């Protein structure tokens, strides 16, 4: 199996550094109490994300390359000479020479790690660019707020209105057939928004109140005439009764008025009355 430097792991949060698979740290972690840095202006420096800058620490590709490739084999000249001499002695003794081959394999393994690191880093950079581009495209997709269609530009950080839908008041005014911007159209929009507090509603309330007041006045006139007619009929009836009593007076009674006594008829058929003590003939 080919051996090489361990690939760095993911970044652990803000300023968390990068780590190898075995847990050893590749890039140092930043101090948590580091001073705050002002955000760079939009469009400055490297390509920015949809929010004007990445929310994570950028990946350290140099540290990753160093971890993948590892240290280059350091073979000195005297080691090469010694390897040649050792291989010569081994061949003279009938053994397989391995010293020079070991040096060559170390060099070859280092070159293999360099090629692998270059391929892996290129793959990571492509994936990082693809993810960033996908995030920018998602951020730039038009979105809807209310009845407006908006679009966000990740490069400038500005939002533009792509389509503005009609509001309910505008639909109401357009339905009435008024020209947009005309005085009638504006009044219709105002009426829809203000509803019962609008000028048209107030004017109609006044018209209804005037109509109601007119009806009340007319009804009160009818009632007054009826009352006057009934009073005239009552007075006429009273005058008729007085005239009848004057024309037909009650018969007068002679003598002093006294209380009526009980009367009866005796056995002889004579009419008698009770005077309080006995029955006496009626005079």
PDB file of N, CA and C in Angstrom, residues 102-183:
ATOM      1  N   UNK A 102      15.782   0.774  -3.089  1.00  0.00           N
ATOM      2  CA  UNK A 102      15.047   1.407  -2.003  1.00  0.00           C
ATOM      3  C   UNK A 102      15.020   2.925  -2.136  1.00  0.00           C
ATOM      4  N   UNK A 103      16.209   3.479  -2.554  1.00  0.00           N
ATOM      5  CA  UNK A 103      16.242   4.932  -2.742  1.00  0.00           C
ATOM      6  C   UNK A 103      15.323   5.345  -3.884  1.00  0.00           C
ATOM      7  N   UNK A 104      15.353   4.548  -4.965  1.00  0.00           N
ATOM      8  CA  UNK A 104      14.501   4.854  -6.124  1.00  0.00           C
ATOM      9  C   UNK A 104      13.019   4.740  -5.757  1.00  0.00           C
ATOM     10  N   UNK A 105      12.678   3.725  -4.964  1.00  0.00           N
ATOM     11  CA  UNK A 105      11.272   3.557  -4.568  1.00  0.00           C
ATOM     12  C   UNK A 105      10.801   4.714  -3.684  1.00  0.00           C
ATOM     13  N   UNK A 106      11.683   5.207  -2.830  1.00  0.00           N
ATOM     14  CA  UNK A 106      11.318   6.345  -1.991  1.00  0.00           C
ATOM     15  C   UNK A 106      11.039   7.576  -2.850  1.00  0.00           C
ATOM     16  N   UNK A 107      11.906   7.784  -3.868  1.00  0.00           N
ATOM     17  CA  UNK A 107      11.682   8.912  -4.770  1.00  0.00           C
ATOM     18  C   UNK A 107      10.394   8.727  -5.576  1.00  0.00           C
ATOM     19  N   UNK A 108      10.164   7.490  -6.047  1.00  0.00           N
ATOM     20  CA  UNK A 108       8.960   7.215  -6.843  1.00  0.00           C
ATOM     21  C   UNK A 108       7.690   7.370  -6.004  1.00  0.00           C
ATOM     22  N   UNK A 109       7.756   6.905  -4.754  1.00  0.00           N
ATOM     23  CA  UNK A 109       6.587   7.041  -3.880  1.00  0.00           C
ATOM     24  C   UNK A 109       6.277   8.515  -3.608  1.00  0.00           C
ATOM     25  N   UNK A 110       7.304   9.329  -3.456  1.00  0.00           N
ATOM     26  CA  UNK A 110       7.087  10.758  -3.237  1.00  0.00           C
ATOM     27  C   UNK A 110       6.424  11.405  -4.452  1.00  0.00           C
ATOM     28  N   UNK A 111       6.876  11.032  -5.651  1.00  0.00           N
ATOM     29  CA  UNK A 111       6.263  11.581  -6.863  1.00  0.00           C
ATOM     30  C   UNK A 111       4.812  11.126  -6.997  1.00  0.00           C
ATOM     31  N   UNK A 112       4.550   9.863  -6.614  1.00  0.00           N
ATOM     32  CA  UNK A 112       3.147   9.397  -6.654  1.00  0.00           C
ATOM     33  C   UNK A 112       2.262  10.206  -5.699  1.00  0.00           C
ATOM     34  N   UNK A 113       2.786  10.497  -4.522  1.00  0.00           N
ATOM     35  CA  UNK A 113       2.012  11.291  -3.566  1.00  0.00           C
ATOM     36  C   UNK A 113       1.770  12.700  -4.096  1.00  0.00           C
ATOM     37  N   UNK A 114       2.747  13.259  -4.788  1.00  0.00           N
ATOM     38  CA  UNK A 114       2.579  14.598  -5.358  1.00  0.00           C
ATOM     39  C   UNK A 114       1.482  14.604  -6.417  1.00  0.00           C
ATOM     40  N   UNK A 115       1.501  13.559  -7.270  1.00  0.00           N
ATOM     41  CA  UNK A 115       0.451  13.490  -8.301  1.00  0.00           C
ATOM     42  C   UNK A 115      -0.931  13.278  -7.666  1.00  0.00           C
ATOM     43  N   UNK A 116      -0.998  12.405  -6.676  1.00  0.00           N
ATOM     44  CA  UNK A 116      -2.278  12.161  -6.003  1.00  0.00           C
ATOM     45  C   UNK A 116      -2.783  13.428  -5.317  1.00  0.00           C
ATOM     46  N   UNK A 117      -1.882  14.141  -4.662  1.00  0.00           N
ATOM     47  CA  UNK A 117      -2.274  15.379  -3.982  1.00  0.00           C
ATOM     48  C   UNK A 117      -2.784  16.407  -4.975  1.00  0.00           C
ATOM     49  N   UNK A 118      -2.104  16.512  -6.126  1.00  0.00           N
ATOM     50  CA  UNK A 118      -2.549  17.479  -7.132  1.00  0.00           C
ATOM     51  C   UNK A 118      -3.946  17.126  -7.639  1.00  0.00           C
ATOM     52  N   UNK A 119      -4.175  15.836  -7.898  1.00  0.00           N
ATOM     53  CA  UNK A 119      -5.496  15.412  -8.368  1.00  0.00           C
ATOM     54  C   UNK A 119      -6.569  15.654  -7.291  1.00  0.00           C
ATOM     55  N   UNK A 120      -6.245  15.297  -6.042  1.00  0.00           N
ATOM     56  CA  UNK A 120      -7.223  15.444  -4.968  1.00  0.00           C
ATOM     57  C   UNK A 120      -7.554  16.911  -4.708  1.00  0.00           C
ATOM     58  N   UNK A 121      -6.536  17.763  -4.703  1.00  0.00           N
ATOM     59  CA  UNK A 121      -6.778  19.184  -4.472  1.00  0.00           C
ATOM     60  C   UNK A 121      -7.582  19.798  -5.609  1.00  0.00           C
ATOM     61  N   UNK A 122      -7.276  19.385  -6.845  1.00  0.00           N
ATOM     62  CA  UNK A 122      -8.058  19.888  -7.977  1.00  0.00           C
ATOM     63  C   UNK A 122      -9.522  19.457  -7.857  1.00  0.00           C
ATOM     64  N   UNK A 123      -9.731  18.219  -7.395  1.00  0.00           N
ATOM     65  CA  UNK A 123     -11.102  17.731  -7.206  1.00  0.00           C
ATOM     66  C   UNK A 123     -11.811  18.531  -6.117  1.00  0.00           C
ATOM     67  N   UNK A 124     -11.127  18.778  -4.996  1.00  0.00           N
ATOM     68  CA  UNK A 124     -11.744  19.547  -3.911  1.00  0.00           C
ATOM     69  C   UNK A 124     -12.050  20.977  -4.341  1.00  0.00           C
ATOM     70  N   UNK A 125     -11.107  21.579  -5.073  1.00  0.00           N
ATOM     71  CA  UNK A 125     -11.330  22.953  -5.530  1.00  0.00           C
ATOM     72  C   UNK A 125     -12.516  23.029  -6.484  1.00  0.00           C
ATOM     73  N   UNK A 126     -12.639  22.026  -7.354  1.00  0.00           N
ATOM     74  CA  UNK A 126     -13.783  22.003  -8.276  1.00  0.00           C
ATOM     75  C   UNK A 126     -15.091  21.846  -7.500  1.00  0.00           C
ATOM     76  N   UNK A 127     -15.104  20.942  -6.515  1.00  0.00           N
ATOM     77  CA  UNK A 127     -16.323  20.746  -5.727  1.00  0.00           C
ATOM     78  C   UNK A 127     -16.672  22.001  -4.927  1.00  0.00           C
ATOM     79  N   UNK A 128     -15.652  22.651  -4.373  1.00  0.00           N
ATOM     80  CA  UNK A 128     -15.899  23.882  -3.622  1.00  0.00           C
ATOM     81  C   UNK A 128     -16.476  24.965  -4.524  1.00  0.00           C
ATOM     82  N   UNK A 129     -15.891  25.091  -5.729  1.00  0.00           N
ATOM     83  CA  UNK A 129     -16.401  26.083  -6.678  1.00  0.00           C
ATOM     84  C   UNK A 129     -17.829  25.737  -7.109  1.00  0.00           C
ATOM     85  N   UNK A 130     -18.099  24.447  -7.322  1.00  0.00           N
ATOM     86  CA  UNK A 130     -19.442  24.036  -7.740  1.00  0.00           C
ATOM     87  C   UNK A 130     -20.464  24.326  -6.644  1.00  0.00           C
ATOM     88  N   UNK A 131     -20.084  24.042  -5.387  1.00  0.00           N
ATOM     89  CA  UNK A 131     -21.014  24.323  -4.289  1.00  0.00           C
ATOM     90  C   UNK A 131     -21.273  25.818  -4.151  1.00  0.00           C
ATOM     91  N   UNK A 132     -20.202  26.617  -4.303  1.00  0.00           N
ATOM     92  CA  UNK A 132     -20.383  28.061  -4.196  1.00  0.00           C
ATOM     93  C   UNK A 132     -21.241  28.595  -5.340  1.00  0.00           C
ATOM     94  N   UNK A 133     -21.005  28.064  -6.543  1.00  0.00           N
ATOM     95  CA  UNK A 133     -21.811  28.499  -7.691  1.00  0.00           C
ATOM     96  C   UNK A 133     -23.268  28.099  -7.512  1.00  0.00           C
ATOM     97  N   UNK A 134     -23.489  26.887  -6.987  1.00  0.00           N
ATOM     98  CA  UNK A 134     -24.867  26.439  -6.754  1.00  0.00           C
ATOM     99  C   UNK A 134     -25.554  27.313  -5.712  1.00  0.00           C
ATOM    100  N   UNK A 135     -24.794  27.694  -4.669  1.00  0.00           N
ATOM    101  CA  UNK A 135     -25.367  28.576  -3.650  1.00  0.00           C
ATOM    102  C   UNK A 135     -25.704  29.942  -4.239  1.00  0.00           C
ATOM    103  N   UNK A 136     -24.824  30.454  -5.114  1.00  0.00           N
ATOM    104  CA  UNK A 136     -25.099  31.746  -5.747  1.00  0.00           C
ATOM    105  C   UNK A 136     -26.320  31.661  -6.652  1.00  0.00           C
ATOM    106  N   UNK A 137     -26.432  30.544  -7.387  1.00  0.00           N
ATOM    107  CA  UNK A 137     -27.589  30.384  -8.278  1.00  0.00           C
ATOM    108  C   UNK A 137     -28.883  30.286  -7.472  1.00  0.00           C
ATOM    109  N   UNK A 138     -28.830  29.551  -6.362  1.00  0.00           N
ATOM    110  CA  UNK A 138     -30.033  29.459  -5.525  1.00  0.00           C
ATOM    111  C   UNK A 138     -30.400  30.817  -4.951  1.00  0.00           C
ATOM    112  N   UNK A 139     -29.370  31.574  -4.549  1.00  0.00           N
ATOM    113  CA  UNK A 139     -29.656  32.902  -3.998  1.00  0.00           C
ATOM    114  C   UNK A 139     -30.194  33.848  -5.057  1.00  0.00           C
ATOM    115  N   UNK A 140     -29.753  33.645  -6.321  1.00  0.00           N
ATOM    116  CA  UNK A 140     -30.184  34.539  -7.396  1.00  0.00           C
ATOM    117  C   UNK A 140     -31.536  34.149  -7.979  1.00  0.00           C
ATOM    118  N   UNK A 141     -32.086  33.010  -7.565  1.00  0.00           N
ATOM    119  CA  UNK A 141     -33.392  32.612  -8.088  1.00  0.00           C
ATOM    120  C   UNK A 141     -34.459  33.613  -7.654  1.00  0.00           C
ATOM    121  N   UNK A 142     -35.352  33.990  -8.547  1.00  0.00           N
ATOM    122  CA  UNK A 142     -36.423  34.924  -8.164  1.00  0.00           C
ATOM    123  C   UNK A 142     -37.288  34.332  -7.058  1.00  0.00           C
ATOM    124  N   UNK A 143     -37.761  35.169  -6.184  1.00  0.00           N
ATOM    125  CA  UNK A 143     -38.620  34.749  -5.088  1.00  0.00           C
ATOM    126  C   UNK A 143     -39.765  35.746  -4.960  1.00  0.00           C
ATOM    127  N   UNK A 144     -40.802  35.321  -4.274  1.00  0.00           N
ATOM    128  CA  UNK A 144     -42.034  36.105  -4.190  1.00  0.00           C
ATOM    129  C   UNK A 144     -42.246  36.594  -2.767  1.00  0.00           C
ATOM    130  N   UNK A 145     -42.545  37.874  -2.633  1.00  0.00           N
ATOM    131  CA  UNK A 145     -42.956  38.477  -1.366  1.00  0.00           C
ATOM    132  C   UNK A 145     -44.254  39.231  -1.641  1.00  0.00           C
ATOM    133  N   UNK A 146     -45.321  38.749  -1.029  1.00  0.00           N
ATOM    134  CA  UNK A 146     -46.622  39.358  -1.306  1.00  0.00           C
ATOM    135  C   UNK A 146     -47.023  39.084  -2.745  1.00  0.00           C
ATOM    136  N   UNK A 147     -47.151  40.129  -3.545  1.00  0.00           N
ATOM    137  CA  UNK A 147     -47.480  39.987  -4.964  1.00  0.00           C
ATOM    138  C   UNK A 147     -46.368  40.532  -5.846  1.00  0.00           C
ATOM    139  N   UNK A 148     -45.160  40.609  -5.289  1.00  0.00           N
ATOM    140  CA  UNK A 148     -44.006  41.085  -6.038  1.00  0.00           C
ATOM    141  C   UNK A 148     -43.023  39.941  -6.247  1.00  0.00           C
ATOM    142  N   UNK A 149     -42.434  39.911  -7.436  1.00  0.00           N
ATOM    143  CA  UNK A 149     -41.413  38.930  -7.789  1.00  0.00           C
ATOM    144  C   UNK A 149     -40.060  39.630  -7.739  1.00  0.00           C
ATOM    145  N   UNK A 150     -39.188  39.166  -6.840  1.00  0.00           N
ATOM    146  CA  UNK A 150     -37.913  39.818  -6.599  1.00  0.00           C
ATOM    147  C   UNK A 150     -36.770  38.910  -7.020  1.00  0.00           C
ATOM    148  N   UNK A 151     -35.614  39.515  -7.291  1.00  0.00           N
ATOM    149  CA  UNK A 151     -34.404  38.779  -7.653  1.00  0.00           C
ATOM    150  C   UNK A 151     -33.234  39.391  -6.899  1.00  0.00           C
ATOM    151  N   UNK A 152     -32.370  38.512  -6.367  1.00  0.00           N
ATOM    152  CA  UNK A 152     -31.201  38.951  -5.608  1.00  0.00           C
ATOM    153  C   UNK A 152     -29.949  38.738  -6.444  1.00  0.00           C
ATOM    154  N   UNK A 153     -29.073  39.738  -6.472  1.00  0.00           N
ATOM    155  CA  UNK A 153     -27.813  39.672  -7.212  1.00  0.00           C
ATOM    156  C   UNK A 153     -26.691  39.416  -6.215  1.00  0.00           C
ATOM    157  N   UNK A 154     -26.112  38.187  -6.178  1.00  0.00           N
ATOM    158  CA  UNK A 154     -25.049  37.911  -5.207  1.00  0.00           C
ATOM    159  C   UNK A 154     -23.810  38.765  -5.422  1.00  0.00           C
ATOM    160  N   UNK A 155     -23.563  39.216  -6.646  1.00  0.00           N
ATOM    161  CA  UNK A 155     -22.350  39.988  -6.920  1.00  0.00           C
ATOM    162  C   UNK A 155     -22.408  41.373  -6.286  1.00  0.00           C
ATOM    163  N   UNK A 156     -23.581  41.988  -6.297  1.00  0.00           N
ATOM    164  CA  UNK A 156     -23.717  43.348  -5.761  1.00  0.00           C
ATOM    165  C   UNK A 156     -24.429  43.386  -4.417  1.00  0.00           C
ATOM    166  N   UNK A 157     -25.118  42.304  -4.070  1.00  0.00           N
ATOM    167  CA  UNK A 157     -25.875  42.299  -2.824  1.00  0.00           C
ATOM    168  C   UNK A 157     -27.156  43.096  -2.885  1.00  0.00           C
ATOM    169  N   UNK A 158     -27.623  43.454  -4.081  1.00  0.00           N
ATOM    170  CA  UNK A 158     -28.830  44.250  -4.237  1.00  0.00           C
ATOM    171  C   UNK A 158     -29.988  43.381  -4.721  1.00  0.00           C
ATOM    172  N   UNK A 159     -31.191  43.806  -4.380  1.00  0.00           N
ATOM    173  CA  UNK A 159     -32.412  43.106  -4.775  1.00  0.00           C
ATOM    174  C   UNK A 159     -33.230  44.003  -5.690  1.00  0.00           C
ATOM    175  N   UNK A 160     -33.678  43.444  -6.782  1.00  0.00           N
ATOM    176  CA  UNK A 160     -34.461  44.205  -7.759  1.00  0.00           C
ATOM    177  C   UNK A 160     -35.839  43.579  -7.905  1.00  0.00           C
ATOM    178  N   UNK A 161     -36.809  44.405  -8.260  1.00  0.00           N
ATOM    179  CA  UNK A 161     -38.186  43.957  -8.460  1.00  0.00           C
ATOM    180  C   UNK A 161     -38.352  43.547  -9.920  1.00  0.00           C
ATOM    181  N   UNK A 162     -38.648  42.266 -10.142  1.00  0.00           N
ATOM    182  CA  UNK A 162     -38.846  41.760 -11.494  1.00  0.00           C
ATOM    183  C   UNK A 162     -40.290  41.948 -11.968  1.00  0.00           C
ATOM    184  N   UNK A 163     -41.211  41.803 -11.060  1.00  0.00           N
ATOM    185  CA  UNK A 163     -42.634  41.933 -11.420  1.00  0.00           C
ATOM    186  C   UNK A 163     -43.388  42.431 -10.195  1.00  0.00           C
ATOM    187  N   UNK A 164     -44.255  43.391 -10.418  1.00  0.00           N
ATOM    188  CA  UNK A 164     -45.071  43.938  -9.341  1.00  0.00           C
ATOM    189  C   UNK A 164     -46.535  43.633  -9.630  1.00  0.00           C
ATOM    190  N   UNK A 165     -47.122  42.773  -8.818  1.00  0.00           N
ATOM    191  CA  UNK A 165     -48.515  42.396  -9.005  1.00  0.00           C
ATOM    192  C   UNK A 165     -49.473  43.482  -8.532  1.00  0.00           C
ATOM    193  N   UNK A 166     -50.665  43.489  -9.111  1.00  0.00           N
ATOM    194  CA  UNK A 166     -51.669  44.484  -8.724  1.00  0.00           C
ATOM    195  C   UNK A 166     -52.211  44.177  -7.337  1.00  0.00           C
ATOM    196  N   UNK A 167     -52.415  45.236  -6.587  1.00  0.00           N
ATOM    197  CA  UNK A 167     -53.030  45.104  -5.274  1.00  0.00           C
ATOM    198  C   UNK A 167     -54.554  45.048  -5.420  1.00  0.00           C
ATOM    199  N   UNK A 168     -55.214  44.666  -4.338  1.00  0.00           N
ATOM    200  CA  UNK A 168     -56.676  44.523  -4.380  1.00  0.00           C
ATOM    201  C   UNK A 168     -57.358  45.840  -4.743  1.00  0.00           C
ATOM    202  N   UNK A 169     -56.847  46.937  -4.196  1.00  0.00           N
ATOM    203  CA  UNK A 169     -57.453  48.239  -4.496  1.00  0.00           C
ATOM    204  C   UNK A 169     -57.298  48.588  -5.972  1.00  0.00           C
ATOM    205  N   UNK A 170     -56.136  48.246  -6.554  1.00  0.00           N
ATOM    206  CA  UNK A 170     -55.918  48.530  -7.974  1.00  0.00           C
ATOM    207  C   UNK A 170     -56.816  47.658  -8.848  1.00  0.00           C
ATOM    208  N   UNK A 171     -56.959  46.396  -8.459  1.00  0.00           N
ATOM    209  CA  UNK A 171     -57.860  45.505  -9.206  1.00  0.00           C
ATOM    210  C   UNK A 171     -59.286  46.039  -9.158  1.00  0.00           C
ATOM    211  N   UNK A 172     -59.702  46.530  -7.996  1.00  0.00           N
ATOM    212  CA  UNK A 172     -61.052  47.084  -7.845  1.00  0.00           C
ATOM    213  C   UNK A 172     -61.244  48.284  -8.758  1.00  0.00           C
ATOM    214  N   UNK A 173     -60.267  49.203  -8.771  1.00  0.00           N
ATOM    215  CA  UNK A 173     -60.388  50.399  -9.616  1.00  0.00           C
ATOM    216  C   UNK A 173     -60.346  50.040 -11.095  1.00  0.00           C
ATOM    217  N   UNK A 174     -59.502  49.068 -11.462  1.00  0.00           N
ATOM    218  CA  UNK A 174     -59.439  48.647 -12.865  1.00  0.00           C
ATOM    219  C   UNK A 174     -60.735  47.971 -13.294  1.00  0.00           C
ATOM    220  N   UNK A 175     -61.350  47.222 -12.379  1.00  0.00           N
ATOM    221  CA  UNK A 175     -62.604  46.538 -12.708  1.00  0.00           C
ATOM    222  C   UNK A 175     -63.714  47.535 -13.011  1.00  0.00           C
ATOM    223  N   UNK A 176     -63.674  48.689 -12.368  1.00  0.00           N
ATOM    224  CA  UNK A 176     -64.690  49.714 -12.625  1.00  0.00           C
ATOM    225  C   UNK A 176     -64.501  50.404 -13.969  1.00  0.00           C
ATOM    226  N   UNK A 177     -63.388  50.123 -14.644  1.00  0.00           N
ATOM    227  CA  UNK A 177     -63.169  50.686 -15.975  1.00  0.00           C
ATOM    228  C   UNK A 177     -62.509  52.044 -15.998  1.00  0.00           C
ATOM    229  N   UNK A 178     -61.985  52.506 -14.867  1.00  0.00           N
ATOM    230  CA  UNK A 178     -61.322  53.809 -14.840  1.00  0.00           C
ATOM    231  C   UNK A 178     -59.909  53.695 -15.396  1.00  0.00           C
ATOM    232  N   UNK A 179     -59.424  54.787 -15.971  1.00  0.00           N
ATOM    233  CA  UNK A 179     -58.053  54.837 -16.476  1.00  0.00           C
ATOM    234  C   UNK A 179     -57.098  55.002 -15.308  1.00  0.00           C
ATOM    235  N   UNK A 180     -55.998  54.240 -15.380  1.00  0.00           N
ATOM    236  CA  UNK A 180     -55.008  54.326 -14.303  1.00  0.00           C
ATOM    237  C   UNK A 180     -54.434  55.732 -14.212  1.00  0.00           C
ATOM    238  N   UNK A 181     -54.352  56.239 -12.994  1.00  0.00           N
ATOM    239  CA  UNK A 181     -53.821  57.568 -12.775  1.00  0.00           C
ATOM    240  C   UNK A 181     -54.854  58.671 -12.832  1.00  0.00           C
ATOM    241  N   UNK A 182     -56.063  58.349 -13.300  1.00  0.00           N
ATOM    242  CA  UNK A 182     -57.095  59.380 -13.379  1.00  0.00           C
ATOM    243  C   UNK A 182     -57.649  59.679 -11.989  1.00  0.00           C
ATOM    244  N   UNK A 183     -58.394  60.783 -11.906  1.00  0.00           N
ATOM    245  CA  UNK A 183     -58.965  61.174 -10.620  1.00  0.00           C
ATOM    246  C   UNK A 183     -59.984  60.152 -10.142  1.00  0.00           C
TER     247      UNK A 183
END
